[in-house]
CSV table of C-alpha atoms (C1' of nucleotides) in Angstrom, one decimal:
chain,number,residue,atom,x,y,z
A,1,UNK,CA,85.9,62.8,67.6
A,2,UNK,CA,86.8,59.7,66.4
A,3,UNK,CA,84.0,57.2,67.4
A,4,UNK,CA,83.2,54.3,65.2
A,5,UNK,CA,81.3,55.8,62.3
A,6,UNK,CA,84.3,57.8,61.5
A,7,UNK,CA,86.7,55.3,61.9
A,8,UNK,CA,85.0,53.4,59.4
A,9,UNK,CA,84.2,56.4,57.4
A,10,UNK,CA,87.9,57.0,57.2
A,11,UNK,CA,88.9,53.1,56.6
A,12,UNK,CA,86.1,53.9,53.4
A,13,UNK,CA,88.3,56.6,52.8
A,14,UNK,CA,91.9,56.0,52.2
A,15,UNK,CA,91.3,52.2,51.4
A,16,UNK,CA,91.3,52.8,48.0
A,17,UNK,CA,94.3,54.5,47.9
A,18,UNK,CA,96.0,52.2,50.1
A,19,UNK,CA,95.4,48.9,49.3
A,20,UNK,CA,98.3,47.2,47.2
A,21,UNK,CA,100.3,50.1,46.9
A,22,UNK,CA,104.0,49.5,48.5
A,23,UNK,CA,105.5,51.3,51.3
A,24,UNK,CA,108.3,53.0,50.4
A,25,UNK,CA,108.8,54.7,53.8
A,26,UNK,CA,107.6,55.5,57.3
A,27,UNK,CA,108.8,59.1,58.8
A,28,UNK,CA,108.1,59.1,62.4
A,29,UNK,CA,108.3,62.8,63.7
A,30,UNK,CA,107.7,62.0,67.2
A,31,UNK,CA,107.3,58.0,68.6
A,32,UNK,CA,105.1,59.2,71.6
A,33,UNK,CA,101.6,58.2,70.9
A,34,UNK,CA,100.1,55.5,73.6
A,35,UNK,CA,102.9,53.2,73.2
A,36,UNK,CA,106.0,54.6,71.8
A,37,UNK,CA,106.2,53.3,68.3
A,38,UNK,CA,108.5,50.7,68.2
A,39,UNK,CA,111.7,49.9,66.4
A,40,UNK,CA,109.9,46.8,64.8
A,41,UNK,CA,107.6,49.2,63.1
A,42,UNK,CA,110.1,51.7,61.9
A,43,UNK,CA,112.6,48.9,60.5
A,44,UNK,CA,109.7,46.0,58.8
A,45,UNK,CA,106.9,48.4,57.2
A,46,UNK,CA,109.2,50.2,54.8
A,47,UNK,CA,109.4,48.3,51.6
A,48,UNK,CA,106.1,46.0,52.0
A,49,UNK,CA,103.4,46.1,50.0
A,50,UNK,CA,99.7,46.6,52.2
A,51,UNK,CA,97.6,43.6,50.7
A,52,UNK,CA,94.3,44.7,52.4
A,53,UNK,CA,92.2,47.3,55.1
A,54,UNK,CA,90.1,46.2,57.7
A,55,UNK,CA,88.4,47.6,60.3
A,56,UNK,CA,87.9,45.9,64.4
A,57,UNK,CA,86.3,48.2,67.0
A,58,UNK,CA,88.0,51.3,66.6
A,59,UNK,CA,91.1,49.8,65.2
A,60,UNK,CA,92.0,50.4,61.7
A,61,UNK,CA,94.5,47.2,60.5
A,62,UNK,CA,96.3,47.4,57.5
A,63,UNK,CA,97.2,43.9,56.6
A,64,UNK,CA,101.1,43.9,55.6
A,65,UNK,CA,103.1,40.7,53.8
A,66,UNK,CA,104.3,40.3,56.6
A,67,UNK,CA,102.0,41.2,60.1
A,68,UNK,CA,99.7,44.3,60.1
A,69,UNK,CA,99.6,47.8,61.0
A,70,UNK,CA,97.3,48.6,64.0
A,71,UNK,CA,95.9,52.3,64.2
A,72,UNK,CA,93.8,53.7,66.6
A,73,UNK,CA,93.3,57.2,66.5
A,74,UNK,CA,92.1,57.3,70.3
A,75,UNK,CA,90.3,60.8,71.1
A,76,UNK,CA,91.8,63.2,68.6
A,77,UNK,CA,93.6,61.1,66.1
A,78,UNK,CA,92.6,61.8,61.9
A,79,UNK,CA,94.3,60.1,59.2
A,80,UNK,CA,94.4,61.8,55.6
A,81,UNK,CA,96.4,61.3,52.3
A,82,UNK,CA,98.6,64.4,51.4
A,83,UNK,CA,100.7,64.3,48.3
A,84,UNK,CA,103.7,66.5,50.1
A,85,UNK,CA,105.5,65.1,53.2
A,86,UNK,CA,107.3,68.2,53.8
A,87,UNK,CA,104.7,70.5,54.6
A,88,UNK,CA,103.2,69.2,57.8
A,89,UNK,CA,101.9,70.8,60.6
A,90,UNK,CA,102.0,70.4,64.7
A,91,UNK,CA,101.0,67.0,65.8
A,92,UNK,CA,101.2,65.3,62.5
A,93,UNK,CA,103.5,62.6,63.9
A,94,UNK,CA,103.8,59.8,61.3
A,95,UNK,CA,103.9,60.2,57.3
A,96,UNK,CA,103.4,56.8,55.6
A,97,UNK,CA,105.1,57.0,52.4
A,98,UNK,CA,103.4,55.2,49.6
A,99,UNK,CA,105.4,54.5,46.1
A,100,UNK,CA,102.3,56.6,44.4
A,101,UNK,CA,103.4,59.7,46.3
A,102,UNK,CA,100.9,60.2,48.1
A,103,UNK,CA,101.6,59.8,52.4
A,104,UNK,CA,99.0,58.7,54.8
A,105,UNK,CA,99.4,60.9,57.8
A,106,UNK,CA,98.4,60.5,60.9
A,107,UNK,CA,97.6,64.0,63.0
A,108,UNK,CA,97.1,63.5,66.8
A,109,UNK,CA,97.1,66.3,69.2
A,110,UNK,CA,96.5,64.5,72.4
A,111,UNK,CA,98.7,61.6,71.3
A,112,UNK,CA,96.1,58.9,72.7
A,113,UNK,CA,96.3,57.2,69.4
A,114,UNK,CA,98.5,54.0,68.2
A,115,UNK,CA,100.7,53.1,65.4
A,116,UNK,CA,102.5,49.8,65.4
A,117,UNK,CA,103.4,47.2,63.6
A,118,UNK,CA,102.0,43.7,64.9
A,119,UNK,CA,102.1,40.0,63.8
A,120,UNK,CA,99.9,37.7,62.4
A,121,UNK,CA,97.4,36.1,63.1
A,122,UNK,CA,96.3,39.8,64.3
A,123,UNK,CA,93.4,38.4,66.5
A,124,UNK,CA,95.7,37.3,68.8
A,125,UNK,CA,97.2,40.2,69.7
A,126,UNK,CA,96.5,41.6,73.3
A,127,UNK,CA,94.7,44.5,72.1
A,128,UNK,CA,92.4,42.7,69.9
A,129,UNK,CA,92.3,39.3,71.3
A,130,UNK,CA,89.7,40.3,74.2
A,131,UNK,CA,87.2,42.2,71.9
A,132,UNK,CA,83.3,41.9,71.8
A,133,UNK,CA,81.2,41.3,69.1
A,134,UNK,CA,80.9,44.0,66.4
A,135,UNK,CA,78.0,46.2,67.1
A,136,UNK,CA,76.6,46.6,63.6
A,137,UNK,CA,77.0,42.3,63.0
A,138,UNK,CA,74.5,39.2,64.1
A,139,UNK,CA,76.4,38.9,66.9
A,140,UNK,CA,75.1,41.7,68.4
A,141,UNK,CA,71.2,41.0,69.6
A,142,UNK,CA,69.1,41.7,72.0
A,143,UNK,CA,69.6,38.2,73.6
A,144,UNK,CA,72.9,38.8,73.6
A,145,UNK,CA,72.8,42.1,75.6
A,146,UNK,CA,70.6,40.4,78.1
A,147,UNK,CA,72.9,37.3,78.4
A,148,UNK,CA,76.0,39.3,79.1
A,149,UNK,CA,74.0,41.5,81.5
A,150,UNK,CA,72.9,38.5,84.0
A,151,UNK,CA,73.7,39.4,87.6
A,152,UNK,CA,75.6,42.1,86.4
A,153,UNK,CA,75.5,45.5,88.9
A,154,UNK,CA,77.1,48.5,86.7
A,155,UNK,CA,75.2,51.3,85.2
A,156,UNK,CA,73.8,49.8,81.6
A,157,UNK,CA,75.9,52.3,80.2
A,158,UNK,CA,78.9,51.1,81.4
A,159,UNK,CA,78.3,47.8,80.3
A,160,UNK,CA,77.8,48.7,76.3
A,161,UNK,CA,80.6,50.7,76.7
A,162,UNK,CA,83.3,47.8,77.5
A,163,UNK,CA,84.8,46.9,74.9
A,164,UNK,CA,85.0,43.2,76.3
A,165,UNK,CA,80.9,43.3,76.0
A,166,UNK,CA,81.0,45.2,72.6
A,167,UNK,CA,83.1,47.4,70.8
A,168,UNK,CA,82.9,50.6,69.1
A,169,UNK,CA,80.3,52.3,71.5
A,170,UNK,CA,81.2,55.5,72.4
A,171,UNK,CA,80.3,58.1,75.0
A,172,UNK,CA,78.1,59.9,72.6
A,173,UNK,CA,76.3,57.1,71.0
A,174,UNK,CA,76.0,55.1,74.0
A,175,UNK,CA,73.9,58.4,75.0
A,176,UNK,CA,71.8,58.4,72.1
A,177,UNK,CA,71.1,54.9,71.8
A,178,UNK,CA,69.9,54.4,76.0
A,179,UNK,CA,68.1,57.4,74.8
A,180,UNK,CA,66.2,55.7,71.8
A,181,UNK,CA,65.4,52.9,74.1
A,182,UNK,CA,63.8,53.7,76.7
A,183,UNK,CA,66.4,53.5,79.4
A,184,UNK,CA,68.0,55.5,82.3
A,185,UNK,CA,71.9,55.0,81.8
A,186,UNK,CA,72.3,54.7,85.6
A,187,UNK,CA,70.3,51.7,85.8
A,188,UNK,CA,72.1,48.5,86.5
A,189,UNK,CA,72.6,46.1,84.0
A,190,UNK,CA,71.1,43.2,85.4
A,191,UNK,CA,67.3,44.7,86.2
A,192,UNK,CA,66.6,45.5,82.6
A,193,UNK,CA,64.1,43.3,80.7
A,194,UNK,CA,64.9,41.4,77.9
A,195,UNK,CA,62.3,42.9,75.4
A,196,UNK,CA,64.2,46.6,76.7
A,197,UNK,CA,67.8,45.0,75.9
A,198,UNK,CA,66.0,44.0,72.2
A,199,UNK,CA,65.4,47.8,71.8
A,200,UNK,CA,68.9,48.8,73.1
A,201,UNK,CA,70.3,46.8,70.4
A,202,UNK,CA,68.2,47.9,67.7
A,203,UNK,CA,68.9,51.6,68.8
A,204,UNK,CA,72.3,51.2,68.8
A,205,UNK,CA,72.4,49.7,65.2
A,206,UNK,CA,70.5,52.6,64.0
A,207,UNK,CA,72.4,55.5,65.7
A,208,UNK,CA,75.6,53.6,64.3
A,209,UNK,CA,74.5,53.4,61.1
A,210,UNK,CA,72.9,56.8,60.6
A,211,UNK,CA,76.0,58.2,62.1
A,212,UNK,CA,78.4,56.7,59.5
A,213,UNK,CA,75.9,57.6,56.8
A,214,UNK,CA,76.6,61.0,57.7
A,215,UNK,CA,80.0,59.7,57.1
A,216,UNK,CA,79.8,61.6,54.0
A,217,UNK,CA,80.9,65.0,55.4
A,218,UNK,CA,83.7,63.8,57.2
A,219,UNK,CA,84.8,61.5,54.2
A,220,UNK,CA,85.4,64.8,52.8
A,221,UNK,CA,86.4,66.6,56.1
A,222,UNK,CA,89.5,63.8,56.6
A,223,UNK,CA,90.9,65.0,53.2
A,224,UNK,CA,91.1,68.1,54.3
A,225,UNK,CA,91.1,69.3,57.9
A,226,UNK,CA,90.5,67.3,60.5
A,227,UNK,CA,86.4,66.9,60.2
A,228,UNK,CA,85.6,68.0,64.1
A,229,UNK,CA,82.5,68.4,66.1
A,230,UNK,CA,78.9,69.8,64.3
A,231,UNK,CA,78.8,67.3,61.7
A,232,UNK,CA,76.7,64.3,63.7
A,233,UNK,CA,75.8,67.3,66.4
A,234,UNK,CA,72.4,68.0,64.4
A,235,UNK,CA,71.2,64.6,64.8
A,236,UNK,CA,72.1,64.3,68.5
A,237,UNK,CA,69.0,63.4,71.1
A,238,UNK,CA,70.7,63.8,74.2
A,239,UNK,CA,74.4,64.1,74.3
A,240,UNK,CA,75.8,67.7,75.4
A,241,UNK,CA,72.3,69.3,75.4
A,242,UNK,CA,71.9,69.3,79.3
A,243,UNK,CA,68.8,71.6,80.5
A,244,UNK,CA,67.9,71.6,76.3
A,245,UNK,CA,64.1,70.0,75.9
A,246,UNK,CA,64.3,66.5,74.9
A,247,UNK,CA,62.7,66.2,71.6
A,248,UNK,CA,60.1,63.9,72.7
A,249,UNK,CA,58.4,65.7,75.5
A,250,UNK,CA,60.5,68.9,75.9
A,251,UNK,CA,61.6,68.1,79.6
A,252,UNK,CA,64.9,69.7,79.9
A,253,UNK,CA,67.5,67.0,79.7
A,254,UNK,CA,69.8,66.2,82.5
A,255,UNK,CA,73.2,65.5,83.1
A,256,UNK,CA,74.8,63.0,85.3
A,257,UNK,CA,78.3,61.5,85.9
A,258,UNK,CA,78.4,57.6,84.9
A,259,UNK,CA,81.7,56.2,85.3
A,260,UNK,CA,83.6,59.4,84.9
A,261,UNK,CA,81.8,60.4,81.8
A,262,UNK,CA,79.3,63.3,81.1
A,263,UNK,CA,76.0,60.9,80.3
A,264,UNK,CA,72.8,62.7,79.6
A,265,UNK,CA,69.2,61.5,79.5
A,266,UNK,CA,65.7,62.5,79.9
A,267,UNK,CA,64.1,62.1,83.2
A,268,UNK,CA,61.0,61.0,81.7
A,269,UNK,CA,61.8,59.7,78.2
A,270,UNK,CA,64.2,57.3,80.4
A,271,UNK,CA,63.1,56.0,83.4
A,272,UNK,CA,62.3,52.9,84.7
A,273,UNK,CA,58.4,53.3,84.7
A,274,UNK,CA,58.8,54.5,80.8
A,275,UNK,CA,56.8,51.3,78.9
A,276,UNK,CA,58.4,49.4,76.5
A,277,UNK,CA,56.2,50.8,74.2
A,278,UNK,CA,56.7,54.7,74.4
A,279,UNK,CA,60.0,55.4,72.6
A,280,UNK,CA,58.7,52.6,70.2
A,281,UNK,CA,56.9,55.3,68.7
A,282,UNK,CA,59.8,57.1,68.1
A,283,UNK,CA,60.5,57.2,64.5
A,284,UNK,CA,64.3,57.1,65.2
A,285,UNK,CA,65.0,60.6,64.3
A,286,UNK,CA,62.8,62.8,65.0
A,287,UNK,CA,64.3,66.3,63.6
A,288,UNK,CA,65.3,69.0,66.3
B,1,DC,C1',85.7,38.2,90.2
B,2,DA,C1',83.2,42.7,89.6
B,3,DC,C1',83.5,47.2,89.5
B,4,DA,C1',85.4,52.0,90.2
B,5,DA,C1',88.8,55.2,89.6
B,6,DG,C1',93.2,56.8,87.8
B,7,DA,C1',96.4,57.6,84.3
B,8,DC,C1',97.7,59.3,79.9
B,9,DC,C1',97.7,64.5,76.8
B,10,DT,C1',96.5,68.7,74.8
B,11,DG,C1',93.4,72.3,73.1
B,12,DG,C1',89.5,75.0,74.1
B,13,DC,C1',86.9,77.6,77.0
B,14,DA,C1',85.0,79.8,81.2
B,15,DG,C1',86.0,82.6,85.0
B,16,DC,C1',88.8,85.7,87.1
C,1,DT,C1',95.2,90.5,78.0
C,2,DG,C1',96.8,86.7,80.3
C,3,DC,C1',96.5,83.4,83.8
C,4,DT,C1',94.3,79.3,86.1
C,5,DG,C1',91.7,75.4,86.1
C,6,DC,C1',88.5,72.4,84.3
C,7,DC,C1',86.7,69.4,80.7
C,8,DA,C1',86.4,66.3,76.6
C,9,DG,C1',87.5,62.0,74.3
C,10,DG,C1',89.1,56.0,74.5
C,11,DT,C1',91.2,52.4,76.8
C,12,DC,C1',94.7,50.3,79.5
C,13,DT,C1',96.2,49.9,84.4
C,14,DT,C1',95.7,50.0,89.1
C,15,DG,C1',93.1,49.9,93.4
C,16,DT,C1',89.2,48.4,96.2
DNA sequence: CACAAGACCTGGCAGC
DNA sequence: TGCTGCCAGGTCTTGT
């Protein structure tokens, strides 16, 4: 699943390839992604020359000479580079032709992704103009957490997963990192201390990090298949191992619905008598 | 304004 | 074996 490590694992991926190369044409086998890809993009990318790759939240932008391409692979997108446009296979809806040969192809079963061409200055844009700070920058603190979470009443897990708060944090890591801290996802934002909200932002930097460290496999996964689940699963603390021990103090983990999402935590690992100390001890990743 | 729930879509899987 | 129904994921939209 596309979270944020393998976005950016991906962006590490086909930059190379990508930047300065010239488009020489976009095949669109079927428009309907999350919105229908527009005329605009079909008629300006062909021809332009892709100056530079960038990625914001879970957006990969392709700066153009004129605007940018904004790609999101939502829940099942994958991007890879294949050398023949004519053998594709179901759901791989767009082929971006570069004047090396090679296509970038995007592959999106659920069609929850986006491809479209937008102007600059891109941070305008309504998709990216309401974005939080990045989690893996300064921005991103522990004072910050606690500032934003004043008087605020939704489950903490909610609140690092709106992407007006911060980007990029995902149902899985989200899990992990109110797992690495300490914290009961249910709690409400605005009854957790600061020095907790410094560990909440510490372990979601680390989870992030190691995560797209294990990039590696699906660097090479991307060129291939699509990388899918298993490759981050080893590493995983909580997420989808309901009544599984918790690998601190073997209490089976639980599972409870936050928000419409699957969030599991350990009943005593995260609760709200758990010291600020305890998980300290945790090394980060202790092996399963 | 804050928050919750719904919508979008398909493949995979459990249960019958 | 095939059918039904549920679930997963991210984020925008709609409802309370």
């Amino acid at each position: 699943m596309p979270e944020l490590p393998e976005v950016e694992t991906t962006l590490r991926g086909i930059a190379p390839a990508l930047t300065g190369q010239r488009i020489q044409r976009l095949l669109v086998r079927d428009r309907r992604l999350r919105q229908p890809v527009s005329n605009e993009t079909e008629a300006l990318l062909p021809g332009q020359r892709i100056l530079h790759l960038h990625r914001r939240a879970k957006y990969l932008l392709l700066t153009l000479e004129e605007g940018a391409v904004l790609i999101h692979l939502g829940m099942s997108g994958s991007l890879r580079l294949t050398p023949v446009i004519t053998d594709y296979r179901k759901h791989d809806h767009i082929d971006l032709l570069l004047e090396s040969g090679l296509s970038l192809r995007l592959h999106d079963p659920r069609r929850f992704g986006l491809f479209q061409w937008i102007p600059t200055p891109v941070t305008s844009h309504p998709l990216l103009a309401n974005l939080g700070p990045e989690p893996l920058s300064e921005a991103c603190d522990g004072d910050y957490l606690y500032r934003v979470a004043r008087k605020r009443h939704l489950a903490v897990k909610n609140l690092i997963m709106d992407s007006r708060v911060l980007v990029g944090v995902g149902n899985i890591y989200a899990n992990e990192a109110l797992f690495l801290s300490g914290i009961h996802p249910a709690q409400a934002a605005g009854s957790i201390s600061q020095a907790r909200y410094q560990r909440l932002a510490i372990a979601i930097k680390q989870v992030l990090s190691a995560a797209i460290e294990q990039g590696g496999t699906t660097l090479r996964d991307f060129l291939r298949e699509d990388g899918h689940p298993g490759y981050f699963a080893q590493s995983l603390h909580v997420y989808n191992r309901a009544d599984k021990p918790c690998h601190q103090c073997a209490t089976p983990i639980e599972v409870l619905r936050i928000g419409q999402r699957s969030s599991f935590y350990c009943p005593v690992c995260q609760s709200e008598t758990t010291p600020d100390c305890l998980p300290g001890a945790r090394t980060g990743m202790s092996e399963p």
